[in-house]
Short mmCIF file of C-alpha atoms in Angstrom, two decimals:
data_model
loop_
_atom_site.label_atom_id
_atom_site.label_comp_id
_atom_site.label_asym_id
_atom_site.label_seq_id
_atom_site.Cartn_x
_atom_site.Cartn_y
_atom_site.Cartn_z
CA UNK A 20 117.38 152.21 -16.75
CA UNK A 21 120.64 150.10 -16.62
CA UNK A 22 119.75 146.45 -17.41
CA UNK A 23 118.71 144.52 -14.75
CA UNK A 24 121.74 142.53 -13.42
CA UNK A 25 122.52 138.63 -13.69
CA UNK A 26 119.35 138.55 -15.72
CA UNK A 27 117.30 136.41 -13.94
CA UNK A 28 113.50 135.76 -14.49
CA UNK A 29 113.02 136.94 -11.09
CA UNK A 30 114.95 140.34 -11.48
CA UNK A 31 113.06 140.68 -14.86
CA UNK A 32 109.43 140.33 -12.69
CA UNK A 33 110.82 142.46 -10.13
CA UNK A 34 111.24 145.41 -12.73
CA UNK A 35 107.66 144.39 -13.97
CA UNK A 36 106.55 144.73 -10.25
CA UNK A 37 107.97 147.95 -10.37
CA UNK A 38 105.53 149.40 -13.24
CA UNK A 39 102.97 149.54 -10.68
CA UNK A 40 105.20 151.68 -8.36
CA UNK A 41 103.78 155.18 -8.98
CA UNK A 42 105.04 158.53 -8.41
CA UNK A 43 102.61 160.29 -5.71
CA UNK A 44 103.56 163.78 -7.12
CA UNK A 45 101.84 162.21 -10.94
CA UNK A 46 99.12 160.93 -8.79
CA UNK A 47 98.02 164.21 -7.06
CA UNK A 48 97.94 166.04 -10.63
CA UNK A 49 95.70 163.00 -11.80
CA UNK A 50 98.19 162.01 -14.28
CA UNK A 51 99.48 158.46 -12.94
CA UNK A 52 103.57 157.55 -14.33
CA UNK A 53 105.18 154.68 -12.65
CA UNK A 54 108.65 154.91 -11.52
CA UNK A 55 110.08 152.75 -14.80
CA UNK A 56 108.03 154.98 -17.28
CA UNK A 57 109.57 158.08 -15.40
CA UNK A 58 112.95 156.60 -15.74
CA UNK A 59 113.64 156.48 -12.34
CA UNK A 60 114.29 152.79 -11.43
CA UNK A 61 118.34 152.64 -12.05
CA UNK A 62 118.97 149.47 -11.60
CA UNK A 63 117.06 145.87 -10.23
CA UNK A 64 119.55 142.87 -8.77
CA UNK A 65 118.59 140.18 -7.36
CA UNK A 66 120.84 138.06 -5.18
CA UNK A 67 120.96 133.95 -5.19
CA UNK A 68 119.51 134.22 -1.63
CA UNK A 69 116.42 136.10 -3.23
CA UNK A 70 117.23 139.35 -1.62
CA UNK A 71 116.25 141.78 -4.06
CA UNK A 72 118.04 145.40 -4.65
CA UNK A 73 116.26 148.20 -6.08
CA UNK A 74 118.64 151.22 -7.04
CA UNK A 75 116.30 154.62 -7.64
CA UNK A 76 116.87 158.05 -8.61
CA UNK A 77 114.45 161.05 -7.85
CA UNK A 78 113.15 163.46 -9.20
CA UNK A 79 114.42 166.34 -7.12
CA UNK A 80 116.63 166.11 -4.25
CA UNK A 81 114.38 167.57 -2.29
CA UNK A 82 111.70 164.98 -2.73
CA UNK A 83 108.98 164.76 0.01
CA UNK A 84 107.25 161.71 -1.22
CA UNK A 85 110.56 159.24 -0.69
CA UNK A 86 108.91 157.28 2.23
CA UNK A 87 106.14 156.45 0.67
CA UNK A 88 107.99 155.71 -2.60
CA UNK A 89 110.26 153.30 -1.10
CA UNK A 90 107.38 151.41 0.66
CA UNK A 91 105.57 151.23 -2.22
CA UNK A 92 109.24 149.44 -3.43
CA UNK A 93 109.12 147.23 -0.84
CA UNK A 94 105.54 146.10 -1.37
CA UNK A 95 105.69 145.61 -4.61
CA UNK A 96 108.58 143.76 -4.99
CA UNK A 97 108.65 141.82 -1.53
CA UNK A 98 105.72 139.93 -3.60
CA UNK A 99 107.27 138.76 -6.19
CA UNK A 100 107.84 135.14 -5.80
CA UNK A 101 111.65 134.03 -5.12
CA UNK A 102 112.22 137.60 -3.49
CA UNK A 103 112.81 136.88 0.23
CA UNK A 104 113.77 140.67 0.95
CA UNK A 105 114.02 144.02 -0.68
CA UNK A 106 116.61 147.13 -0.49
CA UNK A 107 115.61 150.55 -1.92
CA UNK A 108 119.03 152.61 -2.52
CA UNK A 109 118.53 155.95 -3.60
CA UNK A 110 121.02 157.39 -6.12
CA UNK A 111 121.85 160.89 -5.34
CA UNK A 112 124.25 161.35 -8.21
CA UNK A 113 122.06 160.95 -11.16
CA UNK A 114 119.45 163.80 -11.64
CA UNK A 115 116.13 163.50 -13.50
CA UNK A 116 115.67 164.50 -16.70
CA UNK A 117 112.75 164.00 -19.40
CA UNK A 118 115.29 161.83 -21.63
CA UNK A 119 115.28 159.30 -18.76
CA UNK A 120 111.54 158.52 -19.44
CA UNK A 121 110.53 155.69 -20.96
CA UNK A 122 108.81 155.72 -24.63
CA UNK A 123 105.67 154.89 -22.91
CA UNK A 124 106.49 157.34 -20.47
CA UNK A 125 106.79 160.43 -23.33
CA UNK A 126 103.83 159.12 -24.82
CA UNK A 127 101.89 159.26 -21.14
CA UNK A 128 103.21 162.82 -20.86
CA UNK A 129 102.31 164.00 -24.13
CA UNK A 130 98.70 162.82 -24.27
CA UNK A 131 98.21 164.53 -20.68
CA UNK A 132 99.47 167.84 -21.92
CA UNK A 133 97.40 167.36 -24.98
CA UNK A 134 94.59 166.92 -22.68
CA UNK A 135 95.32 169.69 -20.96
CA UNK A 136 95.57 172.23 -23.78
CA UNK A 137 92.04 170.73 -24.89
CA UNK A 138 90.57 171.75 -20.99
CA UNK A 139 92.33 174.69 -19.82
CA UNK A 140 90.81 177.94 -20.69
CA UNK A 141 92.76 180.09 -23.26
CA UNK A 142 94.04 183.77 -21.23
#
């Protein structure tokens, strides 16, 4: 993610709002990532006014979930004290890949395919 900009202490709780943004597609495989840990939150501004910015990327284009992603945005970091509105921009230039994640993120990933190697049956 690109650092928050004018690093204020409410920009830096609106990207820790933010880690309890999840993806739905993670959520429907039972294997939860929030949009930071996916690497998907680009950038998090916040203006003087309190009107908050939140700059996303998704997955893939084609992504069926964005409604529901953005509102989940909205929520999250419409609550944050000192944030008096919120924008969800989508950027369509930057595409997803794993080197986005977060460390956490990896580390999320890797246990769940661990997991899944332990439960799947060998063909």
């Amino acid at each position: 993610m690109t650092a928050p900009v004018g690093t204020t202490d409410t920009t830096e709780r609106v990207h820790t709002a933010l880690q309890d943004v999840y993806d739905p597609c993670s959520q429907s495989w039972q294997r939860p990532m929030s949009l930071v840990d996916l690497g998907l939150v680009r950038q998090v501004t916040v203006a003087p006014d309190g009107h908050a910015t939140v700059r996303i990327s998704l997955t893939a284009p084609f992504c069926m979930a964005v409604p529901t992603i953005m509102q989940s945005i909205e929520q999250k970091a419409g609550a944050v004290e000192g944030v008096s509105a919120v924008t969800v921009e989508l950027d369509g230039g930057t595409l997803w890949r794993p080197e986005l994640m977060t460390d956490k993120g990896r580390e999320l990933l890797a246990a769940a395919r661990t997991e899944d190697r332990r439960t799947l049956p060998l063909l």
